[in-house]
PDB file of C-alpha atoms and ligand atoms in Angstrom:
ATOM      1  CA  UNK J   1     101.090  78.245  81.227  1.00  0.00           C
ATOM      2  CA  UNK J   2     100.755  75.409  83.835  1.00  0.00           C
ATOM      3  CA  UNK J   3     100.443  72.284  81.179  1.00  0.00           C
ATOM      4  CA  UNK J   4     104.222  73.334  79.156  1.00  0.00           C
ATOM      5  CA  UNK J   5     105.739  74.449  82.507  1.00  0.00           C
ATOM      6  CA  UNK J   6     108.696  72.387  84.077  1.00  0.00           C
ATOM      7  CA  UNK J   7     109.044  72.309  87.524  1.00  0.00           C
ATOM      8  CA  UNK J   8     112.175  71.190  89.363  1.00  0.00           C
ATOM      9  CA  UNK J   9     112.416  68.677  91.508  1.00  0.00           C
ATOM     10  CA  UNK J  10     115.243  67.706  93.337  1.00  0.00           C
ATOM     11  CA  UNK J  11     117.918  68.569  90.474  1.00  0.00           C
ATOM     12  CA  UNK J  12     115.294  66.941  88.072  1.00  0.00           C
ATOM     13  CA  UNK J  13     113.031  69.230  85.749  1.00  0.00           C
ATOM     14  CA  UNK J  14     110.064  67.369  85.118  1.00  0.00           C
ATOM     15  CA  UNK J  15     106.749  67.915  83.222  1.00  0.00           C
ATOM     16  CA  UNK J  16     103.984  69.767  85.353  1.00  0.00           C
ATOM     17  CA  UNK J  17     101.082  66.843  85.248  1.00  0.00           C
ATOM     18  CA  UNK J  18     103.735  64.250  86.492  1.00  0.00           C
ATOM     19  CA  UNK J  19     105.384  66.194  89.621  1.00  0.00           C
ATOM     20  CA  UNK J  20     103.952  64.126  91.890  1.00  0.00           C
ATOM     21  CA  UNK J  21     104.947  62.534  95.432  1.00  0.00           C
ATOM     22  CA  UNK J  22     104.298  59.657  97.467  1.00  0.00           C
ATOM     23  CA  UNK J  23     100.887  59.935  99.077  1.00  0.00           C
ATOM     24  CA  UNK J  24     102.809  59.087 102.445  1.00  0.00           C
ATOM     25  CA  UNK J  25     104.803  62.451 102.073  1.00  0.00           C
ATOM     26  CA  UNK J  26     105.993  63.136 105.806  1.00  0.00           C
ATOM     27  CA  UNK J  27     105.164  66.901 105.011  1.00  0.00           C
ATOM     28  CA  UNK J  28     101.642  66.333 103.992  1.00  0.00           C
ATOM     29  CA  UNK J  29     100.514  64.508 107.005  1.00  0.00           C
ATOM     30  CA  UNK J  30     102.307  66.441 109.285  1.00  0.00           C
ATOM     31  CA  UNK J  31     103.045  69.901 107.956  1.00  0.00           C
ATOM     32  CA  UNK J  32     106.887  69.439 107.948  1.00  0.00           C
ATOM     33  CA  UNK J  33     107.190  71.884 104.898  1.00  0.00           C
ATOM     34  CA  UNK J  34     109.034  74.874 104.130  1.00  0.00           C
ATOM     35  CA  UNK J  35     108.390  77.229 101.598  1.00  0.00           C
ATOM     36  CA  UNK J  36     109.466  80.804  99.742  1.00  0.00           C
ATOM     37  CA  UNK J  37     107.115  82.825  97.700  1.00  0.00           C
ATOM     38  CA  UNK J  38     109.322  84.957  95.136  1.00  0.00           C
ATOM     39  CA  UNK J  39     108.492  86.788  92.190  1.00  0.00           C
ATOM     40  CA  UNK J  40     110.295  87.342  88.548  1.00  0.00           C
ATOM     41  CA  UNK J  41     109.339  90.268  86.889  1.00  0.00           C
ATOM     42  CA  UNK J  42     109.869  91.594  83.111  1.00  0.00           C
ATOM     43  CA  UNK J  43     112.602  94.666  82.657  1.00  0.00           C
ATOM     44  CA  UNK J  44     114.185  96.297  79.882  1.00  0.00           C
ATOM     45  CA  UNK J  45     116.891  93.980  80.703  1.00  0.00           C
ATOM     46  CA  UNK J  46     114.954  90.580  80.756  1.00  0.00           C
ATOM     47  CA  UNK J  47     113.196  89.098  83.405  1.00  0.00           C
ATOM     48  CA  UNK J  48     114.496  89.508  87.004  1.00  0.00           C
ATOM     49  CA  UNK J  49     113.995  87.899  90.422  1.00  0.00           C
ATOM     50  CA  UNK J  50     113.092  90.397  93.040  1.00  0.00           C
ATOM     51  CA  UNK J  51     115.129  89.919  95.862  1.00  0.00           C
ATOM     52  CA  UNK J  52     116.401  86.376  95.857  1.00  0.00           C
ATOM     53  CA  UNK J  53     119.053  86.777  97.899  1.00  0.00           C
ATOM     54  CA  UNK J  54     116.935  87.449 100.730  1.00  0.00           C
ATOM     55  CA  UNK J  55     114.143  84.862 100.078  1.00  0.00           C
ATOM     56  CA  UNK J  56     116.699  82.193  99.724  1.00  0.00           C
ATOM     57  CA  UNK J  57     117.966  83.501 103.131  1.00  0.00           C
ATOM     58  CA  UNK J  58     114.626  83.126 104.866  1.00  0.00           C
ATOM     59  CA  UNK J  59     114.504  79.707 103.056  1.00  0.00           C
ATOM     60  CA  UNK J  60     117.496  78.561 104.924  1.00  0.00           C
ATOM     61  CA  UNK J  61     116.268  79.824 108.289  1.00  0.00           C
ATOM     62  CA  UNK J  62     112.908  78.251 107.733  1.00  0.00           C
ATOM     63  CA  UNK J  63     114.778  74.524 107.343  1.00  0.00           C
ATOM     64  CA  UNK J  64     116.835  75.396 110.211  1.00  0.00           C
ATOM     65  CA  UNK J  65     114.070  75.790 112.287  1.00  0.00           C
ATOM     66  CA  UNK J  66     112.775  72.533 111.410  1.00  0.00           C
ATOM     67  CA  UNK J  67     116.018  70.763 111.553  1.00  0.00           C
ATOM     68  CA  UNK J  68     115.872  70.092 107.558  1.00  0.00           C
ATOM     69  CA  UNK J  69     119.639  69.356 106.340  1.00  0.00           C
ATOM     70  CA  UNK J  70     119.140  70.689 102.911  1.00  0.00           C
ATOM     71  CA  UNK J  71     120.874  68.846  99.807  1.00  0.00           C
ATOM     72  CA  UNK J  72     121.621  72.085  98.078  1.00  0.00           C
ATOM     73  CA  UNK J  73     123.820  74.959  98.847  1.00  0.00           C
ATOM     74  CA  UNK J  74     121.684  78.659  99.007  1.00  0.00           C
ATOM     75  CA  UNK J  75     124.147  78.957  95.484  1.00  0.00           C
ATOM     76  CA  UNK J  76     122.711  76.178  94.120  1.00  0.00           C
ATOM     77  CA  UNK J  77     119.137  77.049  95.430  1.00  0.00           C
ATOM     78  CA  UNK J  78     119.276  80.519  93.300  1.00  0.00           C
ATOM     79  CA  UNK J  79     120.793  78.540  90.214  1.00  0.00           C
ATOM     80  CA  UNK J  80     118.256  76.195  90.480  1.00  0.00           C
ATOM     81  CA  UNK J  81     115.522  79.067  90.740  1.00  0.00           C
ATOM     82  CA  UNK J  82     117.052  80.844  87.842  1.00  0.00           C
ATOM     83  CA  UNK J  83     117.655  77.296  86.093  1.00  0.00           C
ATOM     84  CA  UNK J  84     113.548  76.774  86.316  1.00  0.00           C
ATOM     85  CA  UNK J  85     112.859  80.221  84.959  1.00  0.00           C
ATOM     86  CA  UNK J  86     114.977  80.042  81.907  1.00  0.00           C
ATOM     87  CA  UNK J  87     113.765  76.998  80.915  1.00  0.00           C
ATOM     88  CA  UNK J  88     110.333  77.426  81.353  1.00  0.00           C
ATOM     89  CA  UNK J  89     111.149  80.716  78.892  1.00  0.00           C
ATOM     90  CA  UNK J  90     108.864  83.184  81.336  1.00  0.00           C
ATOM     91  CA  UNK J  91     109.102  86.852  82.189  1.00  0.00           C
ATOM     92  CA  UNK J  92     106.467  87.384  84.933  1.00  0.00           C
ATOM     93  CA  UNK J  93     106.124  84.898  87.166  1.00  0.00           C
ATOM     94  CA  UNK J  94     105.734  83.975  91.218  1.00  0.00           C
ATOM     95  CA  UNK J  95     108.068  81.094  92.163  1.00  0.00           C
ATOM     96  CA  UNK J  96     107.291  78.488  94.790  1.00  0.00           C
ATOM     97  CA  UNK J  97     110.825  76.691  96.529  1.00  0.00           C
ATOM     98  CA  UNK J  98     109.396  74.298  98.949  1.00  0.00           C
ATOM     99  CA  UNK J  99     111.739  71.933 100.803  1.00  0.00           C
ATOM    100  CA  UNK J 100     109.893  68.975 102.811  1.00  0.00           C
ATOM    101  CA  UNK J 101     110.458  65.967 104.668  1.00  0.00           C
ATOM    102  CA  UNK J 102     109.697  63.312 102.389  1.00  0.00           C
ATOM    103  CA  UNK J 103     108.362  59.602 102.096  1.00  0.00           C
ATOM    104  CA  UNK J 104     109.969  56.969 104.066  1.00  0.00           C
ATOM    105  CA  UNK J 105     108.893  56.589 108.243  1.00  0.00           C
ATOM    106  CA  UNK J 106     105.482  57.442 109.300  1.00  0.00           C
ATOM    107  CA  UNK J 107     105.029  59.082 112.679  1.00  0.00           C
ATOM    108  CA  UNK J 108     105.520  62.461 113.800  1.00  0.00           C
ATOM    109  CA  UNK J 109     109.370  62.381 113.767  1.00  0.00           C
ATOM    110  CA  UNK J 110     110.426  63.457 110.438  1.00  0.00           C
ATOM    111  CA  UNK J 111     113.957  63.058 111.281  1.00  0.00           C
ATOM    112  CA  UNK J 112     114.387  59.824 109.735  1.00  0.00           C
ATOM    113  CA  UNK J 113     113.107  61.468 106.077  1.00  0.00           C
ATOM    114  CA  UNK J 114     115.038  62.632 103.337  1.00  0.00           C
ATOM    115  CA  UNK J 115     114.339  66.622 102.945  1.00  0.00           C
ATOM    116  CA  UNK J 116     113.262  67.499  99.458  1.00  0.00           C
ATOM    117  CA  UNK J 117     113.195  70.328  97.457  1.00  0.00           C
ATOM    118  CA  UNK J 118     111.572  71.341  94.010  1.00  0.00           C
ATOM    119  CA  UNK J 119     110.743  75.019  92.701  1.00  0.00           C
ATOM    120  CA  UNK J 120     107.668  75.440  90.992  1.00  0.00           C
ATOM    121  CA  UNK J 121     106.754  78.672  88.686  1.00  0.00           C
ATOM    122  CA  UNK J 122     103.110  79.892  87.847  1.00  0.00           C
ATOM    123  CA  UNK J 123     101.348  83.143  86.716  1.00  0.00           C
ATOM    124  CA  UNK J 124      99.984  84.841  89.495  1.00  0.00           C
ATOM    125  CA  UNK J 125      98.123  88.405  88.753  1.00  0.00           C
ATOM    126  CA  UNK J 126      95.016  88.376  90.532  1.00  0.00           C
ATOM    127  CA  UNK J 127      96.362  86.978  93.787  1.00  0.00           C
ATOM    128  CA  UNK J 128      93.803  89.133  95.670  1.00  0.00           C
ATOM    129  CA  UNK J 129      91.124  90.852  92.906  1.00  0.00           C
ATOM    130  CA  UNK J 130      90.570  94.725  92.990  1.00  0.00           C
ATOM    131  CA  UNK J 131      88.764  97.243  91.325  1.00  0.00           C
ATOM    132  CA  UNK J 132      91.058 100.060  90.324  1.00  0.00           C
ATOM    133  CA  UNK J 133      92.130 102.294  93.605  1.00  0.00           C
ATOM    134  CA  UNK J 134      88.864 100.546  95.339  1.00  0.00           C
ATOM    135  CA  UNK J 135      90.027  99.000  98.603  1.00  0.00           C
ATOM    136  CA  UNK J 136      89.596  95.615  99.561  1.00  0.00           C
ATOM    137  CA  UNK J 137      86.946  94.845 102.005  1.00  0.00           C
ATOM    138  CA  UNK J 138      88.220  92.909 105.002  1.00  0.00           C
ATOM    139  CA  UNK J 139      87.438  91.558 108.593  1.00  0.00           C
ATOM    140  CA  UNK J 140      89.602  91.125 111.380  1.00  0.00           C
ATOM    141  CA  UNK J 141      89.509  87.553 111.778  1.00  0.00           C
ATOM    142  CA  UNK J 142      88.068  85.407 115.118  1.00  0.00           C
ATOM    143  CA  UNK J 143      90.794  83.015 114.542  1.00  0.00           C
ATOM    144  CA  UNK J 144      94.242  84.023 116.396  1.00  0.00           C
ATOM    145  CA  UNK J 145      97.134  84.157 114.841  1.00  0.00           C
ATOM    146  CA  UNK J 146      99.697  81.614 116.022  1.00  0.00           C
ATOM    147  CA  UNK J 147     102.162  82.405 118.807  1.00  0.00           C
ATOM    148  CA  UNK J 148     105.707  81.609 118.568  1.00  0.00           C
ATOM    149  CA  UNK J 149     105.447  79.767 121.688  1.00  0.00           C
ATOM    150  CA  UNK J 150     103.570  77.216 119.490  1.00  0.00           C
ATOM    151  CA  UNK J 151     105.169  76.858 116.273  1.00  0.00           C
ATOM    152  CA  UNK J 152     108.014  79.376 115.182  1.00  0.00           C
ATOM    153  CA  UNK J 153     106.317  81.967 113.232  1.00  0.00           C
ATOM    154  CA  UNK J 154     109.314  83.296 111.639  1.00  0.00           C
ATOM    155  CA  UNK J 155     109.421  79.821 109.677  1.00  0.00           C
ATOM    156  CA  UNK J 156     107.671  80.188 106.580  1.00  0.00           C
ATOM    157  CA  UNK J 157     106.142  77.056 107.244  1.00  0.00           C
ATOM    158  CA  UNK J 158     103.278  75.016 105.972  1.00  0.00           C
ATOM    159  CA  UNK J 159     101.993  74.350 109.550  1.00  0.00           C
ATOM    160  CA  UNK J 160     101.646  78.035 109.865  1.00  0.00           C
ATOM    161  CA  UNK J 161      99.143  78.485 106.959  1.00  0.00           C
ATOM    162  CA  UNK J 162      96.224  75.983 108.184  1.00  0.00           C
ATOM    163  CA  UNK J 163      95.904  79.278 110.534  1.00  0.00           C
ATOM    164  CA  UNK J 164      96.189  81.905 107.772  1.00  0.00           C
ATOM    165  CA  UNK J 165      94.037  79.282 105.808  1.00  0.00           C
ATOM    166  CA  UNK J 166      90.927  78.883 108.363  1.00  0.00           C
ATOM    167  CA  UNK J 167      90.973  82.991 108.756  1.00  0.00           C
ATOM    168  CA  UNK J 168      90.754  83.100 104.439  1.00  0.00           C
ATOM    169  CA  UNK J 169      88.194  80.845 104.543  1.00  0.00           C
ATOM    170  CA  UNK J 170      86.309  83.209 107.578  1.00  0.00           C
ATOM    171  CA  UNK J 171      86.343  86.188 105.011  1.00  0.00           C
ATOM    172  CA  UNK J 172      85.542  84.483 102.086  1.00  0.00           C
ATOM    173  CA  UNK J 173      82.104  82.754 103.753  1.00  0.00           C
ATOM    174  CA  UNK J 174      81.657  86.504 105.062  1.00  0.00           C
ATOM    175  CA  UNK J 175      81.653  87.928 101.775  1.00  0.00           C
ATOM    176  CA  UNK J 176      84.816  89.777 101.955  1.00  0.00           C
ATOM    177  CA  UNK J 177      88.413  89.873 100.328  1.00  0.00           C
ATOM    178  CA  UNK J 178      90.855  89.139 103.128  1.00  0.00           C
ATOM    179  CA  UNK J 179      91.050  88.844 107.054  1.00  0.00           C
ATOM    180  CA  UNK J 180      93.088  90.678 109.232  1.00  0.00           C
ATOM    181  CA  UNK J 181      94.766  88.288 112.230  1.00  0.00           C
ATOM    182  CA  UNK J 182      95.067  89.683 115.510  1.00  0.00           C
ATOM    183  CA  UNK J 183      97.873  88.067 118.295  1.00  0.00           C
ATOM    184  CA  UNK J 184      97.011  86.555 121.731  1.00  0.00           C
ATOM    185  CA  UNK J 185      97.154  90.147 122.793  1.00  0.00           C
ATOM    186  CA  UNK J 186      94.723  91.438 121.161  1.00  0.00           C
ATOM    187  CA  UNK J 187      97.044  93.588 118.660  1.00  0.00           C
ATOM    188  CA  UNK J 188      96.848  93.730 115.063  1.00  0.00           C
ATOM    189  CA  UNK J 189      99.720  91.154 113.176  1.00  0.00           C
ATOM    190  CA  UNK J 190      99.340  90.485 109.389  1.00  0.00           C
ATOM    191  CA  UNK J 191      97.117  89.187 106.885  1.00  0.00           C
ATOM    192  CA  UNK J 192      96.514  85.655 106.266  1.00  0.00           C
ATOM    193  CA  UNK J 193      99.816  86.051 103.825  1.00  0.00           C
ATOM    194  CA  UNK J 194     100.242  89.625 103.305  1.00  0.00           C
ATOM    195  CA  UNK J 195     101.814  92.096 106.164  1.00  0.00           C
ATOM    196  CA  UNK J 196     100.049  94.770 107.268  1.00  0.00           C
ATOM    197  CA  UNK J 197     100.694  98.998 107.438  1.00  0.00           C
ATOM    198  CA  UNK J 198      98.342 102.062 108.382  1.00  0.00           C
ATOM    199  CA  UNK J 199      98.987 105.568 107.720  1.00  0.00           C
ATOM    200  CA  UNK J 200      98.312 108.038 110.115  1.00  0.00           C
ATOM    201  CA  UNK J 201      98.908 111.558 110.393  1.00  0.00           C
ATOM    202  CA  UNK J 202     101.364 111.175 107.722  1.00  0.00           C
ATOM    203  CA  UNK J 203     103.374 108.489 109.657  1.00  0.00           C
ATOM    204  CA  UNK J 204     103.541 104.806 108.379  1.00  0.00           C
ATOM    205  CA  UNK J 205     103.455 102.449 110.894  1.00  0.00           C
ATOM    206  CA  UNK J 206     103.692  98.726 110.579  1.00  0.00           C
ATOM    207  CA  UNK J 207     103.593  96.146 113.719  1.00  0.00           C
ATOM    208  CA  UNK J 208     106.773  94.789 114.847  1.00  0.00           C
ATOM    209  CA  UNK J 209     108.046  91.563 114.340  1.00  0.00           C
ATOM    210  CA  UNK J 210     107.522  90.799 118.033  1.00  0.00           C
ATOM    211  CA  UNK J 211     103.716  90.740 116.978  1.00  0.00           C
ATOM    212  CA  UNK J 212     104.393  87.489 115.551  1.00  0.00           C
ATOM    213  CA  UNK J 213     104.426  88.952 112.011  1.00  0.00           C
ATOM    214  CA  UNK J 214     106.520  87.351 109.005  1.00  0.00           C
ATOM    215  CA  UNK J 215     109.648  89.330 108.083  1.00  0.00           C
ATOM    216  CA  UNK J 216     108.455  90.031 104.978  1.00  0.00           C
ATOM    217  CA  UNK J 217     110.633  90.854 102.390  1.00  0.00           C
ATOM    218  CA  UNK J 218     107.774  93.278 100.769  1.00  0.00           C
ATOM    219  CA  UNK J 219     107.434  94.653 104.335  1.00  0.00           C
ATOM    220  CA  UNK J 220     111.380  95.313 104.584  1.00  0.00           C
ATOM    221  CA  UNK J 221     111.521  96.885 100.854  1.00  0.00           C
ATOM    222  CA  UNK J 222     108.631  99.272 101.710  1.00  0.00           C
ATOM    223  CA  UNK J 223     110.409 100.474 104.658  1.00  0.00           C
ATOM    224  CA  UNK J 224     113.639 101.390 102.935  1.00  0.00           C
ATOM    225  CA  UNK J 225     111.128 103.134  99.589  1.00  0.00           C
ATOM    226  CA  UNK J 226     109.458 104.963 102.280  1.00  0.00           C
ATOM    227  CA  UNK J 227     113.050 106.518 104.226  1.00  0.00           C
ATOM    228  CA  UNK J 228     114.014 107.267 100.371  1.00  0.00           C
ATOM    229  CA  UNK J 229     110.926 109.034  99.726  1.00  0.00           C
ATOM    230  CA  UNK J 230     111.372 110.883 103.379  1.00  0.00           C
ATOM    231  CA  UNK J 231     107.803 109.374 104.577  1.00  0.00           C
ATOM    232  CA  UNK J 232     108.329 109.141 108.226  1.00  0.00           C
ATOM    233  CA  UNK J 233     107.458 105.371 109.788  1.00  0.00           C
ATOM    234  CA  UNK J 234     107.596 103.734 113.033  1.00  0.00           C
ATOM    235  CA  UNK J 235     107.539  99.952 113.687  1.00  0.00           C
ATOM    236  CA  UNK J 236     104.977  99.856 116.759  1.00  0.00           C
ATOM    237  CA  UNK J 237     102.142  97.768 118.136  1.00  0.00           C
ATOM    238  CA  UNK J 238      98.598  98.780 116.595  1.00  0.00           C
ATOM    239  CA  UNK J 239      95.571  97.757 118.144  1.00  0.00           C
ATOM    240  CA  UNK J 240      92.392  96.906 116.217  1.00  0.00           C
ATOM    241  CA  UNK J 241      90.283 100.323 116.929  1.00  0.00           C
ATOM    242  CA  UNK J 242      93.605 102.191 115.283  1.00  0.00           C
ATOM    243  CA  UNK J 243      92.683 100.428 112.027  1.00  0.00           C
ATOM    244  CA  UNK J 244      89.257 101.611 111.728  1.00  0.00           C
ATOM    245  CA  UNK J 245      90.214 105.346 112.076  1.00  0.00           C
ATOM    246  CA  UNK J 246      93.513 105.158 110.284  1.00  0.00           C
ATOM    247  CA  UNK J 247      93.761 107.699 107.307  1.00  0.00           C
ATOM    248  CA  UNK J 248      95.320 104.219 105.150  1.00  0.00           C
ATOM    249  CA  UNK J 249      95.467 100.832 105.764  1.00  0.00           C
ATOM    250  CA  UNK J 250      97.148  98.575 103.087  1.00  0.00           C
ATOM    251  CA  UNK J 251      98.779  95.036 102.851  1.00  0.00           C
ATOM    252  CA  UNK J 252     102.110  93.928 101.640  1.00  0.00           C
ATOM    253  CA  UNK J 253     103.489  90.671 100.141  1.00  0.00           C
ATOM    254  CA  UNK J 254     105.415  89.095  97.412  1.00  0.00           C
ATOM    255  CA  UNK J 255     101.648  87.653  95.491  1.00  0.00           C
ATOM    256  CA  UNK J 256      99.693  90.351  97.087  1.00  0.00           C
ATOM    257  CA  UNK J 257     102.054  93.570  96.091  1.00  0.00           C
ATOM    258  CA  UNK J 258     100.814  96.986  97.645  1.00  0.00           C
ATOM    259  CA  UNK J 259      97.282  96.182  98.291  1.00  0.00           C
ATOM    260  CA  UNK J 260      94.880  98.984  99.999  1.00  0.00           C
ATOM    261  CA  UNK J 261      92.126  98.257 102.298  1.00  0.00           C
ATOM    262  CA  UNK J 262      88.656 100.116 101.766  1.00  0.00           C
ATOM    263  CA  UNK J 263      86.548  98.631 104.560  1.00  0.00           C
ATOM    264  CA  UNK J 264      87.209  96.571 107.931  1.00  0.00           C
ATOM    265  CA  UNK J 265      84.598  94.803 109.871  1.00  0.00           C
ATOM    266  CA  UNK J 266      81.941  97.134 107.209  1.00  0.00           C
ATOM    267  CA  UNK J 267      83.834 100.230 108.559  1.00  0.00           C
ATOM    268  CA  UNK J 268      84.759 102.305 105.378  1.00  0.00           C
ATOM    269  CA  UNK J 269      88.819 103.513 105.822  1.00  0.00           C
ATOM    270  CA  UNK J 270      89.329 107.040 105.246  1.00  0.00           C
ATOM    271  CA  UNK J 271      87.103 107.507 101.282  1.00  0.00           C
ATOM    272  CA  UNK J 272      87.592 103.611 100.644  1.00  0.00           C
ATOM    273  CA  UNK J 273      90.010 104.369  98.192  1.00  0.00           C
ATOM    274  CA  UNK J 274      93.727 104.205  97.839  1.00  0.00           C
ATOM    275  CA  UNK J 275      95.428 106.767  99.812  1.00  0.00           C
ATOM    276  CA  UNK J 276      98.012 108.992  99.315  1.00  0.00           C
ATOM    277  CA  UNK J 277     100.830 107.294 100.526  1.00  0.00           C
ATOM    278  CA  UNK J 278      99.990 103.796  99.338  1.00  0.00           C
ATOM    279  CA  UNK J 279      99.557 105.180  96.022  1.00  0.00           C
ATOM    280  CA  UNK J 280     103.403 106.759  96.416  1.00  0.00           C
ATOM    281  CA  UNK J 281     104.905 103.547  97.646  1.00  0.00           C
ATOM    282  CA  UNK J 282     103.262 101.517  94.730  1.00  0.00           C
ATOM    283  CA  UNK J 283     104.482 103.713  91.779  1.00  0.00           C
ATOM    284  CA  UNK J 284     108.209 103.617  93.336  1.00  0.00           C
ATOM    285  CA  UNK J 285     108.046  99.465  93.675  1.00  0.00           C
ATOM    286  CA  UNK J 286     106.606  99.124  90.550  1.00  0.00           C
ATOM    287  CA  UNK J 287     109.260 101.045  89.228  1.00  0.00           C
ATOM    288  CA  UNK J 288     112.027  99.092  91.123  1.00  0.00           C
ATOM    289  CA  UNK J 289     110.641  95.798  90.353  1.00  0.00           C
ATOM    290  CA  UNK J 290     110.486  96.348  87.003  1.00  0.00           C
ATOM    291  CA  UNK J 291     114.052  97.414  86.720  1.00  0.00           C
ATOM    292  CA  UNK J 292     113.342 101.279  86.081  1.00  0.00           C
ATOM    293  CA  UNK J 293     115.011 102.512  89.060  1.00  0.00           C
ATOM    294  CA  UNK J 294     118.673 102.654  88.969  1.00  0.00           C
ATOM    295  CA  UNK J 295     119.149 102.991  92.969  1.00  0.00           C
ATOM    296  CA  UNK J 296     117.134  99.891  93.514  1.00  0.00           C
ATOM    297  CA  UNK J 297     118.710  97.796  90.966  1.00  0.00           C
ATOM    298  CA  UNK J 298     120.822  95.728  93.613  1.00  0.00           C
ATOM    299  CA  UNK J 299     117.263  94.237  94.263  1.00  0.00           C
ATOM    300  CA  UNK J 300     117.339  92.768  91.275  1.00  0.00           C
ATOM    301  CA  UNK J 301     118.798  89.122  89.834  1.00  0.00           C
ATOM    302  CA  UNK J 302     118.758  89.050  85.840  1.00  0.00           C
ATOM    303  CA  UNK J 303     118.113  85.643  84.377  1.00  0.00           C
ATOM    304  CA  UNK J 304     120.489  86.399  81.616  1.00  0.00           C
TER     305      UNK J 304
HETATM  306  C1  PLP X 401     101.952  85.515 106.928  1.00  0.00           C
HETATM  307  C2  PLP X 401     102.410  86.271 106.287  1.00  0.00           C
HETATM  308  N1  PLP X 401     103.114  87.321 106.245  1.00  0.00           N
HETATM  309  C3  PLP X 401     103.796  88.254 105.324  1.00  0.00           C
HETATM  310  C4  PLP X 401     103.811  87.820 104.502  1.00  0.00           C
HETATM  311  C5  PLP X 401     104.515  88.815 103.420  1.00  0.00           C
HETATM  312  O1  PLP X 401     105.885  88.426 102.754  1.00  0.00           O
HETATM  313  P1  PLP X 401     106.678  88.612 102.057  1.00  0.00           P
HETATM  314  O2  PLP X 401     106.621  90.134 101.795  1.00  0.00           O
HETATM  315  O3  PLP X 401     108.103  88.477 102.321  1.00  0.00           O
HETATM  316  O4  PLP X 401     106.023  87.804 100.804  1.00  0.00           O
HETATM  317  C6  PLP X 401     103.655  86.770 103.758  1.00  0.00           C
HETATM  318  C7  PLP X 401     104.088  86.394 102.229  1.00  0.00           C
HETATM  319  O5  PLP X 401     104.584  85.310 102.200  1.00  0.00           O
HETATM  320  C8  PLP X 401     102.941  85.682 104.759  1.00  0.00           C
HETATM  321  O6  PLP X 401     102.495  84.421 104.499  1.00  0.00           O
END
């Protein structure tokens, strides 16, 4: 897909191989960039973007926290994403808009530099590979999740992902798939790029946003779907040890979708396979994103 794909860069559609920026781009040196991860799914009415409105709102809020003056309105950003999907003629794809302080004046202060925006698309099917209903193997990372006293954790900012990347490397070098991160108080926050849920005695539980977790759009979708299915849920702190004896543990995110965890720190979670509640949520989520559920169709933006 990649070589033939056009990338939207500040209003111009450029070839994948020519989508280049200057080596002194501020965002590259000082991580002054914010981005989104969105998915487009095939439906019987053509491709549809899942929760575009909410992703754009979060992007604009991330920009705000980094004092970025965007050259595009929310409407223009949405239209540009739709245009990029149309021109590339894709059905299912991952969409990555990014806003960053560009090339101009070096030094920690980003403000003299123009804020640029680009939108790229790619296939992202095997974000974290799993086999059938077998859960992922994970560790609890020794890297503590960054805290909102250091960086605005609710901004989906490149800077935050250095923390995530170190935890992911630690997991992969330990021979497992992913890492779970704890906050400065030792409470469970999320995966490196996913929110976390546990199930205990039929109760679905996810940590509050005050834990430092990103306000995940899949997380909020799962809570609405759970409510619709009559699954009880609670938003409250989860301690590390509660993970080990939970009935189910799973991660949610745009890229990951809903992925069960079968083992944490070499302890098998229940039978190590996707549990009953995760399966129910996965089934309805898949129906919704592919436009097969009328009640939740409002979450889809059709391309044509
Ligand atoms: C740190 C982090 N937490 C949670 C999520 C899940 O968010 P969403 O469901 O909006 O993709 C992501 C992915 O964007 C993430 O990077």
